[in-house]
Each structure stands twice: as structure tokens, then as C-alpha cells.
Coordinates of C-alpha atoms in Angstrom, one line a residue:
Chain A
X1 CA -19.4 -22.7 51.0
X2 CA -19.1 -22.6 54.7
X3 CA -17.0 -20.0 56.5
X4 CA -14.5 -22.6 57.6
X5 CA -14.0 -24.0 54.2
X6 CA -13.5 -20.5 52.8
X7 CA -10.8 -19.8 55.3
X8 CA -9.1 -23.1 54.5
X9 CA -9.0 -22.2 50.7
X10 CA -7.5 -18.8 51.5
X11 CA -4.8 -20.4 53.7
X12 CA -4.0 -22.9 50.8
X13 CA -3.8 -20.0 48.4
X14 CA -1.5 -18.0 50.6
X15 CA 0.7 -21.1 51.0
X16 CA 1.0 -21.3 47.2
X17 CA 1.8 -17.6 47.0
X18 CA 4.6 -18.0 49.6
X19 CA 6.0 -21.0 47.8
X20 CA 6.1 -19.2 44.5
X21 CA 7.4 -15.8 45.7
X22 CA 9.7 -16.7 48.6
X23 CA 12.9 -17.2 46.5
X24 CA 12.2 -14.1 44.5
X25 CA 11.7 -12.1 47.7
X26 CA 15.0 -13.5 48.9
X27 CA 17.0 -12.5 45.9
X28 CA 15.4 -9.0 46.0
X29 CA 16.5 -8.8 49.7
X30 CA 20.0 -9.9 48.9
X31 CA 20.3 -7.3 46.2
X32 CA 19.4 -4.6 48.8
X33 CA 22.1 -5.7 51.2
X34 CA 25.3 -3.7 51.6
X35 CA 28.5 -5.7 51.2
X36 CA 29.1 -5.7 54.9
X37 CA 25.6 -6.8 55.5
X38 CA 25.6 -9.9 53.2
X39 CA 26.7 -12.2 55.9
X40 CA 24.2 -11.1 58.6
X41 CA 22.6 -14.5 58.5
X42 CA 19.2 -12.9 58.2
X43 CA 16.6 -12.9 55.5
X44 CA 16.2 -9.1 55.4
X45 CA 19.0 -6.5 55.1
X46 CA 19.8 -4.5 58.2
X47 CA 19.7 -1.3 56.1
X48 CA 18.5 -1.4 52.5
X49 CA 20.8 0.2 50.0
X50 CA 20.9 0.5 46.2
X51 CA 24.7 0.2 46.1
X52 CA 24.5 -3.1 44.1
X53 CA 22.2 -1.6 41.5
X54 CA 24.5 1.3 41.1
X55 CA 27.5 -1.1 40.7
X56 CA 25.9 -2.9 37.8
X57 CA 24.2 0.0 36.1
X58 CA 26.6 2.9 36.4
X59 CA 29.6 1.5 38.4
X60 CA 32.5 -0.8 37.7
X61 CA 30.5 -3.7 36.5
X62 CA 28.3 -1.9 34.0
X63 CA 30.5 -3.0 31.1
X64 CA 29.8 -6.6 32.0
X65 CA 26.0 -6.2 32.6
X66 CA 24.6 -3.7 30.2
X67 CA 26.0 -5.2 26.9
X68 CA 24.7 -8.6 28.1
X69 CA 21.3 -7.1 28.6
X70 CA 21.3 -5.6 25.1
X71 CA 22.5 -8.9 23.6
X72 CA 19.8 -10.9 25.5
X73 CA 17.0 -8.6 24.3
X74 CA 18.2 -8.5 20.7
X75 CA 19.0 -12.1 20.3
X76 CA 15.8 -13.4 22.1
X77 CA 13.5 -11.0 20.2
X78 CA 14.9 -11.9 16.8
X79 CA 14.9 -15.7 17.5
X80 CA 11.3 -15.4 18.7
X81 CA 10.2 -13.4 15.7
X82 CA 11.8 -15.9 13.2
X83 CA 10.4 -18.9 14.9
X84 CA 6.9 -17.3 15.2
X85 CA 6.9 -16.5 11.5
X86 CA 8.0 -20.0 10.5
X87 CA 5.6 -21.5 12.9
X88 CA 2.7 -19.4 11.7
X89 CA 2.8 -20.9 8.2
X90 CA 3.4 -24.4 9.6
X91 CA 0.6 -24.2 12.1
X92 CA -1.8 -22.8 9.5
X93 CA -1.0 -25.8 7.3
X94 CA -1.3 -28.2 10.2
X95 CA -4.6 -26.8 11.4
X96 CA -6.3 -26.0 8.2
X97 CA -5.0 -28.3 5.4
X98 CA -5.2 -32.1 5.0
X99 CA -1.8 -33.4 3.9
X100 CA 0.3 -36.4 4.7
X101 CA 3.3 -35.4 6.8
X102 CA 1.3 -33.4 9.4
X103 CA 2.1 -36.1 12.0
X104 CA 5.7 -36.2 10.9
X105 CA 6.1 -32.4 11.4
X106 CA 4.5 -32.5 14.9
X107 CA 6.6 -35.5 16.0
X108 CA 9.7 -33.8 14.7
X109 CA 8.9 -30.8 16.7
X110 CA 8.5 -33.0 19.8
X111 CA 11.8 -34.7 19.2
X112 CA 13.6 -31.4 18.8
X113 CA 11.9 -30.1 21.9
X114 CA 13.4 -32.9 24.1
X115 CA 16.8 -32.9 22.3
X116 CA 19.6 -32.4 24.8
X117 CA 21.0 -28.9 24.2
X118 CA 24.5 -29.9 25.0
X119 CA 24.5 -32.4 22.1
X120 CA 23.9 -29.5 19.7
X121 CA 26.5 -27.3 21.4
X122 CA 29.4 -29.6 21.1
X123 CA 29.6 -29.7 17.3
X124 CA 28.4 -26.1 16.9
X125 CA 31.3 -24.9 19.1
X126 CA 33.8 -26.3 16.6
X127 CA 31.9 -25.4 13.4
X128 CA 31.1 -21.9 14.5
X129 CA 34.7 -21.2 15.1
X130 CA 35.6 -22.3 11.6
X131 CA 33.0 -20.3 9.8
X132 CA 33.2 -17.2 12.0
X133 CA 29.8 -17.4 13.7
X134 CA 31.4 -17.9 17.1
X135 CA 30.6 -15.0 19.5
X136 CA 28.2 -13.3 17.1
X137 CA 24.4 -12.7 17.3
X138 CA 23.5 -15.0 14.4
X139 CA 25.7 -17.6 16.1
X140 CA 23.2 -17.7 18.9
X141 CA 20.0 -16.9 17.0
X142 CA 20.4 -20.0 14.8
X143 CA 20.7 -22.5 17.7
X144 CA 18.0 -20.6 19.7
X145 CA 15.6 -21.7 17.0
X146 CA 16.0 -25.3 18.2
X147 CA 14.5 -24.1 21.5
X148 CA 11.8 -21.8 20.3
X149 CA 10.6 -23.3 17.0
X150 CA 9.2 -26.6 18.2
X151 CA 7.3 -25.1 21.1
X152 CA 6.0 -22.4 18.7
X153 CA 4.7 -25.0 16.2
X154 CA 3.0 -27.0 18.9
X155 CA 1.4 -24.1 20.7
X156 CA 0.3 -22.2 17.6
X157 CA -1.2 -25.2 15.9
X158 CA -3.2 -25.9 19.1
X159 CA -4.5 -22.4 19.0
X160 CA -5.2 -22.3 15.2
X161 CA -7.1 -25.6 15.5
X162 CA -9.7 -23.8 17.6
X163 CA -10.3 -20.9 15.1
X164 CA -13.6 -21.2 13.4
X165 CA -12.2 -21.0 9.9
X166 CA -15.6 -21.2 8.3
X167 CA -16.1 -17.6 9.2
X168 CA -13.7 -16.6 6.5
X169 CA -16.1 -18.1 3.9
X170 CA -19.1 -16.6 5.6
X171 CA -17.5 -13.2 5.3
X172 CA -16.8 -13.8 1.6
X173 CA -20.4 -14.9 1.1
X174 CA -21.5 -11.6 2.7
X175 CA -19.5 -9.8 0.1
X176 CA -16.0 -9.3 1.6
X177 CA -13.0 -9.7 -0.7
X178 CA -10.5 -12.5 0.2
X179 CA -8.1 -9.9 1.6
X180 CA -10.9 -8.2 3.7
X181 CA -12.0 -11.6 5.0
X182 CA -8.4 -12.4 5.9
X183 CA -7.7 -9.0 7.5
X184 CA -11.0 -8.4 9.3
X185 CA -11.9 -12.0 10.3
X186 CA -8.8 -14.3 10.4
X187 CA -6.2 -11.9 11.7
X188 CA -8.1 -10.9 14.8
X189 CA -9.0 -14.5 15.5
X190 CA -5.4 -15.7 15.1
X191 CA -3.5 -12.8 16.7
X192 CA -4.0 -13.9 20.3
X193 CA -2.6 -17.3 19.6
X194 CA 0.4 -15.9 17.8
X195 CA 1.0 -13.4 20.5
X196 CA 0.8 -16.0 23.3
X197 CA 3.2 -18.3 21.4
X198 CA 5.6 -15.4 21.1
X199 CA 5.6 -14.8 24.8
X200 CA 6.3 -18.5 25.6
X201 CA 9.0 -18.7 23.0
X202 CA 10.6 -15.6 24.4
X203 CA 10.6 -17.0 27.9
X204 CA 12.4 -20.1 26.6
X205 CA 15.0 -18.1 24.7
X206 CA 15.5 -15.7 27.6
X207 CA 16.2 -18.7 29.9
X208 CA 19.0 -20.2 27.8
X209 CA 22.3 -20.7 29.5
X210 CA 24.2 -23.5 27.8
X211 CA 24.3 -21.9 24.3
X212 CA 25.1 -18.5 25.9
X213 CA 28.2 -19.7 27.8
X214 CA 29.4 -22.1 25.1
X215 CA 29.1 -20.1 21.9
X216 CA 30.3 -16.7 23.1
X217 CA 33.5 -15.4 24.6
X218 CA 33.1 -11.6 24.9
X219 CA 30.4 -9.1 25.4
X220 CA 29.8 -9.0 21.7
X221 CA 27.1 -11.6 22.0
X222 CA 27.1 -13.0 25.6
X223 CA 23.5 -13.0 26.9
X224 CA 22.6 -12.2 30.5
X225 CA 22.3 -15.6 32.0
X226 CA 25.8 -16.5 30.8
X227 CA 27.2 -13.2 31.9
X228 CA 25.6 -13.8 35.4
X229 CA 27.0 -17.3 35.5
X230 CA 30.5 -16.1 34.7
X231 CA 30.3 -12.9 36.7
X232 CA 33.1 -12.6 39.3
X233 CA 32.9 -9.0 40.3
X234 CA 34.8 -5.9 39.2
X235 CA 37.9 -7.0 41.1
X236 CA 38.8 -10.4 42.4
X237 CA 38.7 -9.1 46.0
X238 CA 35.1 -8.2 45.8
X239 CA 32.3 -10.5 46.8
X240 CA 30.1 -10.7 43.6
X241 CA 27.0 -11.8 45.5
X242 CA 25.3 -8.4 45.8
X243 CA 25.8 -7.3 42.2
X244 CA 24.7 -10.8 40.9
X245 CA 21.5 -10.5 43.0
X246 CA 20.8 -7.0 41.6
X247 CA 21.4 -8.2 38.0
X248 CA 19.2 -11.2 38.7
X249 CA 16.4 -8.9 39.9
X250 CA 16.7 -6.7 36.8
X251 CA 16.5 -9.7 34.3
X252 CA 13.5 -11.1 36.3
X253 CA 11.5 -7.8 35.9
X254 CA 10.6 -8.3 32.2
X255 CA 9.3 -11.9 32.7
X256 CA 7.3 -10.9 35.8
X257 CA 5.7 -8.0 33.9
X258 CA 4.8 -10.4 31.0
X259 CA 3.3 -12.9 33.5
X260 CA 1.2 -10.3 35.3
X261 CA -0.2 -8.8 32.1
X262 CA -0.9 -12.0 30.2
X263 CA -1.2 -14.8 32.8
X264 CA -4.5 -16.2 31.5
X265 CA -3.2 -16.5 27.9
X266 CA 0.2 -18.0 29.0
X267 CA -1.6 -20.7 31.0
X268 CA -3.8 -21.5 28.0
X269 CA -0.8 -21.6 25.7
X270 CA 1.2 -23.8 28.0
X271 CA -1.5 -26.4 28.5
X272 CA -3.1 -26.2 25.0
X273 CA 0.1 -27.3 23.4
X274 CA 0.7 -30.2 25.7
X275 CA -2.6 -31.6 26.8
X276 CA -5.7 -31.4 24.7
X277 CA -8.6 -33.8 24.8
Chain B
X1 CA -14.1 -51.5 42.4
X2 CA -12.8 -51.2 38.9
X3 CA -11.4 -48.1 37.3
X4 CA -14.0 -45.9 35.8
X5 CA -13.4 -44.1 32.6
X6 CA -15.8 -42.9 30.0
X7 CA -15.5 -44.5 26.5
X8 CA -13.4 -42.3 24.3
X9 CA -15.4 -39.9 22.1
X10 CA -14.8 -40.5 18.5
X11 CA -13.3 -37.5 16.9
X12 CA -14.7 -36.6 13.6
X13 CA -12.2 -35.0 11.4
X14 CA -13.4 -33.5 8.2
X15 CA -11.8 -35.3 5.2
X16 CA -11.3 -33.2 2.2
X17 CA -11.2 -36.0 -0.3
X18 CA -12.5 -39.6 -0.2
X19 CA -9.8 -42.3 0.0
X20 CA -8.6 -43.9 -3.2
X21 CA -8.4 -41.4 -6.0
X22 CA -6.3 -38.4 -5.4
X23 CA -8.1 -35.4 -6.8
X24 CA -6.4 -32.4 -8.2
X25 CA -7.7 -30.4 -5.3
X26 CA -6.1 -32.7 -2.7
X27 CA -2.9 -32.8 -4.6
X28 CA -2.8 -29.0 -4.6
X29 CA -3.6 -29.0 -0.9
X30 CA -0.8 -31.4 -0.3
X31 CA 1.6 -29.2 -2.1
X32 CA 0.5 -26.1 -0.3
X33 CA 0.7 -27.9 3.0
X34 CA 4.4 -28.7 2.5
X35 CA 5.1 -25.3 1.0
X36 CA 3.8 -23.7 4.2
X37 CA 5.2 -26.2 6.7
X38 CA 8.3 -27.1 4.9
X39 CA 10.5 -24.2 5.9
X40 CA 9.8 -24.7 9.6
X41 CA 10.5 -28.5 9.2
X42 CA 13.8 -27.9 7.4
X43 CA 15.0 -25.4 10.0
X44 CA 14.2 -27.9 12.7
X45 CA 16.2 -30.5 11.0
X46 CA 19.0 -28.1 10.2
X47 CA 19.5 -27.1 13.9
X48 CA 19.3 -30.6 15.4
X49 CA 19.9 -33.4 12.9
X50 CA 22.9 -31.7 11.4
X51 CA 24.7 -31.0 14.7
X52 CA 24.1 -34.5 16.0
X53 CA 25.4 -36.0 12.8
X54 CA 28.4 -33.8 13.1
X55 CA 28.9 -34.9 16.7
X56 CA 28.6 -38.5 15.8
X57 CA 31.3 -38.0 13.1
X58 CA 33.6 -35.9 15.4
X59 CA 33.3 -38.6 18.1
X60 CA 35.2 -41.0 15.9
X61 CA 38.3 -38.9 16.0
X62 CA 41.1 -38.1 18.4
X63 CA 40.7 -34.4 18.2
X64 CA 41.8 -31.6 20.6
X65 CA 41.3 -28.0 19.5
X66 CA 44.7 -27.0 20.9
X67 CA 46.4 -29.7 18.9
X68 CA 44.5 -29.7 15.6
X69 CA 47.4 -31.3 13.6
X70 CA 47.2 -34.5 15.5
X71 CA 43.6 -35.1 14.6
X72 CA 43.3 -38.8 13.8
X73 CA 40.6 -41.4 13.2
X74 CA 40.4 -43.8 16.1
X75 CA 37.1 -45.5 15.6
X76 CA 35.0 -46.2 18.7
X77 CA 37.9 -45.8 21.1
X78 CA 36.5 -42.5 22.5
X79 CA 33.4 -44.4 23.6
X80 CA 35.6 -47.0 25.1
X81 CA 37.5 -44.4 27.1
X82 CA 34.3 -42.9 28.4
X83 CA 32.5 -46.1 29.2
X84 CA 35.4 -47.5 31.1
X85 CA 35.8 -44.3 33.1
X86 CA 34.2 -43.8 36.5
X87 CA 33.5 -40.1 35.6
X88 CA 30.9 -41.2 33.1
X89 CA 29.1 -43.6 35.5
X90 CA 29.2 -41.1 38.4
X91 CA 27.7 -38.4 36.1
X92 CA 25.1 -40.8 34.8
X93 CA 24.3 -41.9 38.4
X94 CA 23.9 -38.3 39.6
X95 CA 21.8 -37.4 36.6
X96 CA 19.5 -40.3 37.2
X97 CA 19.2 -39.6 40.9
X98 CA 18.3 -35.9 40.3
X99 CA 15.8 -37.0 37.6
X100 CA 14.0 -39.6 39.7
X101 CA 13.9 -37.4 42.9
X102 CA 12.8 -34.2 41.2
X103 CA 10.2 -35.8 38.9
X104 CA 8.6 -37.9 41.7
X105 CA 8.4 -35.0 44.1
X106 CA 7.2 -32.6 41.4
X107 CA 4.4 -35.0 40.3
X108 CA 3.1 -35.4 43.9
X109 CA 3.5 -31.7 44.8
X110 CA 2.2 -30.5 41.4
X111 CA -0.8 -32.7 41.7
X112 CA -1.5 -31.2 45.2
X113 CA -1.2 -27.7 43.8
X114 CA -3.5 -28.6 40.9
X115 CA -6.1 -29.9 43.2
X116 CA -6.0 -26.8 45.3
X117 CA -6.2 -24.5 42.3
X118 CA -9.1 -26.5 40.7
X119 CA -11.2 -25.9 43.8
X120 CA -10.0 -22.4 44.5
X121 CA -12.4 -19.5 44.8
X122 CA -12.6 -17.6 41.6
X123 CA -11.8 -14.4 43.4
X124 CA -8.2 -15.4 44.3
X125 CA -7.6 -17.7 41.3
X126 CA -6.0 -15.0 39.1
X127 CA -3.6 -14.0 41.8
X128 CA -2.5 -17.6 42.4
X129 CA -2.3 -18.3 38.7
X130 CA 0.0 -15.3 38.2
X131 CA 2.2 -16.3 41.1
X132 CA 2.5 -19.9 39.9
X133 CA 3.8 -18.7 36.6
X134 CA 6.6 -16.8 38.1
X135 CA 8.8 -19.8 39.0
X136 CA 8.2 -21.1 35.5
X137 CA 9.2 -17.8 33.9
X138 CA 12.2 -17.0 36.1
X139 CA 15.6 -17.8 34.5
X140 CA 17.0 -21.1 35.8
X141 CA 20.3 -19.3 36.6
X142 CA 18.5 -16.8 38.7
X143 CA 16.7 -19.4 40.6
X144 CA 19.9 -21.4 41.1
X145 CA 21.6 -18.2 42.5
X146 CA 18.7 -17.6 44.9
X147 CA 18.9 -21.1 46.3
X148 CA 22.6 -21.0 46.4
X149 CA 22.8 -17.7 48.3
X150 CA 20.1 -19.0 50.7
X151 CA 22.1 -22.1 51.7
X152 CA 25.5 -20.6 51.4
X153 CA 27.5 -20.7 54.6
X154 CA 28.4 -17.0 54.5
X155 CA 25.5 -15.2 52.8
X156 CA 22.6 -17.6 53.7
X157 CA 19.8 -17.5 56.2
X158 CA 19.0 -21.2 56.2
X159 CA 21.6 -22.2 58.8
X160 CA 20.4 -19.6 61.2
X161 CA 16.7 -20.2 60.6
X162 CA 16.9 -24.0 60.8
X163 CA 19.5 -24.4 63.5
X164 CA 16.9 -26.2 65.5
X165 CA 17.0 -29.2 63.1
X166 CA 19.5 -31.8 64.3
X167 CA 22.5 -31.7 62.0
X168 CA 22.0 -28.0 60.9
X169 CA 24.2 -25.4 62.7
X170 CA 25.7 -22.1 61.9
X171 CA 28.7 -23.8 60.1
X172 CA 26.8 -26.4 58.1
X173 CA 28.5 -26.3 54.7
X174 CA 25.7 -27.4 52.3
X175 CA 28.0 -27.3 49.3
X176 CA 30.8 -29.2 51.0
X177 CA 29.6 -32.7 50.3
X178 CA 27.8 -34.6 47.5
X179 CA 24.6 -35.5 49.3
X180 CA 23.8 -32.0 50.7
X181 CA 24.8 -30.3 47.4
X182 CA 22.5 -32.6 45.4
X183 CA 19.7 -31.9 47.9
X184 CA 19.9 -28.2 47.3
X185 CA 20.2 -28.7 43.5
X186 CA 17.0 -30.8 43.6
X187 CA 15.2 -28.3 45.8
X188 CA 16.0 -25.5 43.3
X189 CA 14.9 -27.7 40.3
X190 CA 11.7 -28.7 42.1
X191 CA 10.8 -25.2 43.0
X192 CA 11.2 -24.0 39.4
X193 CA 9.4 -26.7 37.5
X194 CA 6.6 -27.9 39.8
X195 CA 4.3 -25.0 38.7
X196 CA 4.6 -26.1 35.1
X197 CA 3.6 -29.7 36.0
X198 CA 0.8 -28.4 38.1
X199 CA -0.6 -26.4 35.2
X200 CA -0.5 -29.4 32.9
X201 CA -2.2 -31.5 35.6
X202 CA -4.8 -28.8 36.2
X203 CA -5.7 -28.9 32.6
X204 CA -6.0 -32.7 32.9
X205 CA -8.2 -32.4 36.0
X206 CA -10.6 -30.2 34.1
X207 CA -11.1 -33.1 31.7
X208 CA -12.3 -35.6 34.3
X209 CA -16.0 -35.8 33.8
X210 CA -18.0 -34.3 36.7
X211 CA -20.7 -36.9 36.1
X212 CA -18.3 -39.7 37.2
X213 CA -17.3 -37.8 40.3
X214 CA -20.9 -37.3 41.3
X215 CA -21.8 -40.9 40.5
X216 CA -19.0 -42.2 42.7
X217 CA -20.0 -39.8 45.5
X218 CA -23.6 -41.2 45.3
X219 CA -22.3 -44.7 45.5
X220 CA -20.6 -43.8 48.7
X221 CA -17.0 -43.7 47.5
X222 CA -14.6 -41.9 49.9
X223 CA -12.4 -39.0 48.8
X224 CA -9.4 -41.3 48.6
X225 CA -11.3 -43.9 46.5
X226 CA -12.5 -41.3 44.1
X227 CA -9.0 -40.0 43.7
X228 CA -7.5 -43.4 42.8
X229 CA -10.4 -44.9 40.9
X230 CA -12.0 -41.9 39.1
X231 CA -9.7 -38.9 39.0
X232 CA -6.3 -40.4 38.3
X233 CA -7.4 -43.0 35.7
X234 CA -9.3 -40.3 33.8
X235 CA -6.3 -38.0 33.6
X236 CA -3.8 -40.6 32.7
X237 CA -2.9 -38.9 29.4
X238 CA -2.2 -35.6 31.1
X239 CA 0.0 -37.3 33.8
X240 CA 1.9 -39.2 31.2
X241 CA 2.6 -36.2 29.0
X242 CA 3.8 -34.2 32.1
X243 CA 5.9 -37.2 33.2
X244 CA 7.5 -37.6 29.8
X245 CA 8.4 -34.0 29.3
X246 CA 9.7 -33.4 32.8
X247 CA 11.8 -36.6 32.9
X248 CA 13.5 -35.8 29.6
X249 CA 13.9 -32.2 30.7
X250 CA 15.4 -33.2 34.1
X251 CA 17.8 -35.5 32.4
X252 CA 19.4 -32.5 30.7
X253 CA 20.0 -30.8 34.1
X254 CA 22.9 -28.4 33.7
X255 CA 22.3 -24.7 34.7
X256 CA 21.7 -25.3 38.5
X257 CA 24.8 -27.5 38.8
X258 CA 27.0 -25.0 36.9
X259 CA 25.9 -22.2 39.2
X260 CA 25.8 -24.0 42.6
X261 CA 28.7 -26.4 42.6
X262 CA 30.4 -26.2 39.2
X263 CA 30.5 -30.0 39.3
X264 CA 32.5 -30.1 42.6
X265 CA 32.1 -33.0 45.1
X266 CA 30.8 -35.5 42.4
X267 CA 27.8 -33.4 41.5
X268 CA 28.5 -33.5 37.7
X269 CA 25.6 -34.4 35.4
X270 CA 26.0 -36.0 32.0
X271 CA 25.4 -32.6 30.3
X272 CA 28.0 -31.0 32.5
X273 CA 30.5 -33.7 31.7
X274 CA 30.0 -33.1 28.0
X275 CA 30.3 -29.4 28.5
X276 CA 33.6 -29.7 30.5
X277 CA 35.2 -32.0 27.9
X278 CA 34.3 -29.9 24.9
X279 CA 34.2 -26.2 26.1
X280 CA 36.7 -26.3 29.0
X281 CA 39.1 -29.0 27.9
X282 CA 38.6 -28.5 24.1
X283 CA 38.5 -32.3 23.7
X284 CA 36.2 -32.2 20.7
X285 CA 36.4 -35.9 20.1
X286 CA 35.7 -37.0 23.7
X287 CA 33.1 -34.3 24.2
X288 CA 31.2 -35.3 21.1
X289 CA 31.2 -38.9 22.2
X290 CA 29.6 -37.9 25.6
X291 CA 27.1 -35.8 23.7
X292 CA 26.2 -38.7 21.5
X293 CA 25.8 -41.0 24.5
X294 CA 23.6 -38.4 26.2
X295 CA 21.5 -38.2 23.1
X296 CA 21.1 -42.0 23.0
X297 CA 20.1 -42.0 26.7
X298 CA 17.3 -39.5 25.9
X299 CA 16.1 -41.5 22.9
X300 CA 16.1 -44.6 25.0
X301 CA 14.2 -42.9 27.8
X302 CA 11.6 -41.5 25.4
X303 CA 11.3 -44.9 23.7
X304 CA 10.7 -46.6 27.0
X305 CA 8.0 -44.1 27.9
X306 CA 6.2 -44.3 24.7
X307 CA 6.4 -48.1 24.4
X308 CA 6.3 -49.0 28.1
X309 CA 3.6 -46.6 29.3
X310 CA 1.9 -46.5 26.0
X311 CA 1.9 -42.7 26.0
X312 CA 0.2 -41.8 22.8
X313 CA 1.2 -38.2 22.4
X314 CA -0.7 -37.8 19.2
X315 CA -4.0 -38.9 20.7
X316 CA -3.3 -36.9 23.8
X317 CA -3.4 -33.9 21.5
X318 CA -6.5 -35.0 19.6
X319 CA -4.4 -35.7 16.6
X320 CA -5.1 -39.4 16.3

């Protein structure tokens, strides 16, 4: 590759980096601005300050933000775990066994994946109030399955399809017991797929907003995106922009860490599930 | 020059039992299959089919949560109220506008990104790949806030940075009118979802046989000709899957609108209308009817795609 061509590709790469990171850099910058500095009309703060972070972590808004953070982690992790468990069995059956209904299950997952969330919220809002699930963790975990389960089934069955299952028999021929063959051969082969699926399902649950604002009313179950959307500052005279930006940065940190650690797997998971030749 | 595609490779799927007689073994396999996949299947039905059925039922009643005693059956009149109201048609128009603009821009931009990434030096590829996942992984609400703050008349930097563009000045209120509000909403949506499309298209690009590219090059086809006659036809399946998913996803647009305008200045989408009827106004009957109509729109769109463009999702996954 010539020198000129090389420079050109680097320029293109840098352009993509700026495209992807610019809004993130901006929200970090807003979160570091003091209230008086917010309207400076500039990208960067005049003087960086952590006052907004103090406000949401230890100050007047901590009762709004910290419970929401706990709810988000708890609800999303449980919903992810349940859907991965269910999807694991389903994906094993789809990848490994020959039975009529495979196609039905995959198409159902597809239909559920494109289902408008608001059409689920409307009836649940009423039913949850009647049976006492409104504003509780299970009241969000159950509808979150409609977000996480279909993508888990698709992604995991795409991963499982690539596992060389014959190796299980090969191990047994070599004298391993069924349990040993499963534990020593199948689990290590299947684990990356399960793990990647869990990350993607977690992203989707973490991103939810509609269920969060519609099916909760207090900090008993309200997740972070909903708390952010309804956040109006500790008092009505305060501009909530700075604290919102600080909270936005904090909830972005976990996803950025996951992306940096597992980028290769996440890309494989996202594209395997949707496009496969 | 005609479109050049390789003949599809026949997939050989191992069959466990010959057709005709059902052996005990395959019957047992069938049973095991449903035992393993059944729970997931039932849960999926329970969290979607049941609510939509309940919504369809609720939509036939005049029912306000604040006035539960006056709940009465009124047939299809909720639908009549909605369909004869400008609110619905405005919301539908806004939703379709956002969908068409974002999906078109995302496809073109996503394809450009995919082309760059496909040719990228392996040394910088991991960095770019990690960066491109970030917009996808960031919460939509966070992205909506970032874009709102950037364009906001008080806290933003856009007005002072782009004052040289005619029509933009220090006191341009982007969220003061329908057109400019929708523009910012579309920008935020495009930023967030283009990377996902580009990853799908990148996977599609990888499936275009190198042989065909080389052959076209030898035959003297220009870059442009190769793009239209070799590359695009060979990744049709990937493009269609990306298009289908994104269109249906864009049609549900809600988060960005809630954060940026809260539906002001006629920027309400269909999802937002349903939310406002049910959750804010507690009009269960009317809200359910909007939800059912939105559901029907999505079904119609999906049907159009699958029939019209002949998107075969099963074969796109090697399931055929």
C-alpha cells in the first residue's frame, strides 16, 4: 500500500472516531461545567468542576439517582439472566435437534423483536395496577423479557449452530463420561456464545425507556433512563442540565467498559444473529 | 452489463430420519425439542400476544382510569374518534417522515462506513470497531440529551459554532418549530443507529465473493460499475435485513421525542400519542386503540417488506 493511500485510510478512520465519540465528548464536557458556565456557548467548560457529580452522588439529587442506578442494574441483570437461561435451552434445541416448529420459534422471536413496545405497555399499565405489579421489580422484569428473549434466541442459536457438536461423541469414544464430555467439551465451546448473547441482551434492557417511565411511579423500581427523562433538579429553580449530564456519563461508563473489553465478540454476536450466509 | 451473482450454494442439512415413517427416535427428538424450546416460546407469547389481545379488547370500551364506573362497551367508536382526528394523522405523518429520512440516510452513511471499515488497515481496525459500537451501546435517552444540549439555545454550542451558515444565529431556537425540531431528532437517531447498520452491511460485504470483484476488474469495470453490478447485488440479503429491522425500529421512535420536545410543535410520533393517551391522560380505551393501530401499521410494513422485496429472513440466516 502506498504512503498516500495509507494516510487516506488513517484520515477516514479518524473521521469515524470523531463521528462516534463527539456527542459522548460533548456530554462529558457539559457534565464538567459549573452552573454559571453552562451557557458559555462553547464546547468546553471554562473551568472544569465536579460539582454536578457531587450533586447526584452525595448532594440533593442522590435520592433520585442512586436508587435508579440500583434498580437498573438489578432489573437488567435478572431479565438478562432469565432470558439467557430460557434461550440456552431453546437455542440448543434449534441448533442440535431436528423437530418441526423450529421455524415457528425463530419467526415468533422475530415478530416479538419488532413488536412496538408501546402496544405492550398500554394493557400492562392497567393490568399491573390491578394485580399489584405496578412499580415493582417483577413488573419490569417480565416485560423486559419481550426485549431480551427474542434477541437472545436468535443470537445464541446462531452461535450454537457453529459448535462442532461431534466433538462430544468423539470425547465419549475416547472414554469420557457423558457428564465429562459435556463439561470439558461442550461448555467451553458454548460459553462464549452465551456470554456474548448476555452482553447484547443487557445492552437492550439497559436502554429501555418506555417500560421504565410507564410502569413505575417511585424510586421503588424506576430505572435510570426513566429517572433521567423525568429528572427536573433538586429544586424547581435549578437548571437540571449539569446533573443530567453527569448522570448520563455515569450510566454510559458500564456500556463503554463492556464495549472496550468485548468488542470483537459483540460485533460477531450482532451480525451472526441477523446476517448469515 | 447484467448483475453478477454466484449461484446459491446448496446447503446440506443432516436429516436425522428419512421422510415417511416417523421412527421412535425422531419422535423422541421432537418431544425433546419442544420440551427445551417450549418455555422460551411460551414466555414470548405471554409477554406479547397476551398484552396485544388485552389491548384489542380494551380498545372496544369507553374507559378512563379516573372514572372506572363509567366503563362501557362502545364497539369501534374509539377507532373512529382516532381516525377522524388530525392528531393521529399528524403523528402518523411525523413517524413516517422520521422513518424515511433516518433509514435512507443511515443506509447510505452506514454503507460508506462499512466500505471504509472493510478496507481498513488491520492495525487501526480494533480501535474503529470499538468506537463504532459506542453509539449503538449508549442509551437512547443519553444520546437524545447530548443532542438536545448541543442545539439548545442556552446550553448549546451549535449556534455559536455554525453562525456562519445563513439562517443560524446566536438566537436560533431549534426546538421552536416543527421542521428544525424534527431535524435534530433525526440527527440524533441517525447518529445512534448508523453504526449498527454499518456492522450488518460490513458482514454482508464480507460475503461478496472476491473472485467476482477480481473478474470485474479484469474486464475493465470501473469502481462505480463494480459497486452497482457486483457488490450491491451480492449483498442484497444483508441490505434487506438491515432495512427491515431499521424501518420497523424507526417506526417505534419515542425516546428522543420525549426527551427533546416532549411532543411540542407537532413532533408527536404514533408511539408518543399512544403513551400520552394511556399514561398521561389515563384514557385506557383510546390509548389501547392507538396501540392496536400502531401494531397493525408495523404488521403491514413487515408484510410489505417480506412480500414486496421478497426478503426471505429464513434463507438469509441459512435456515431455509
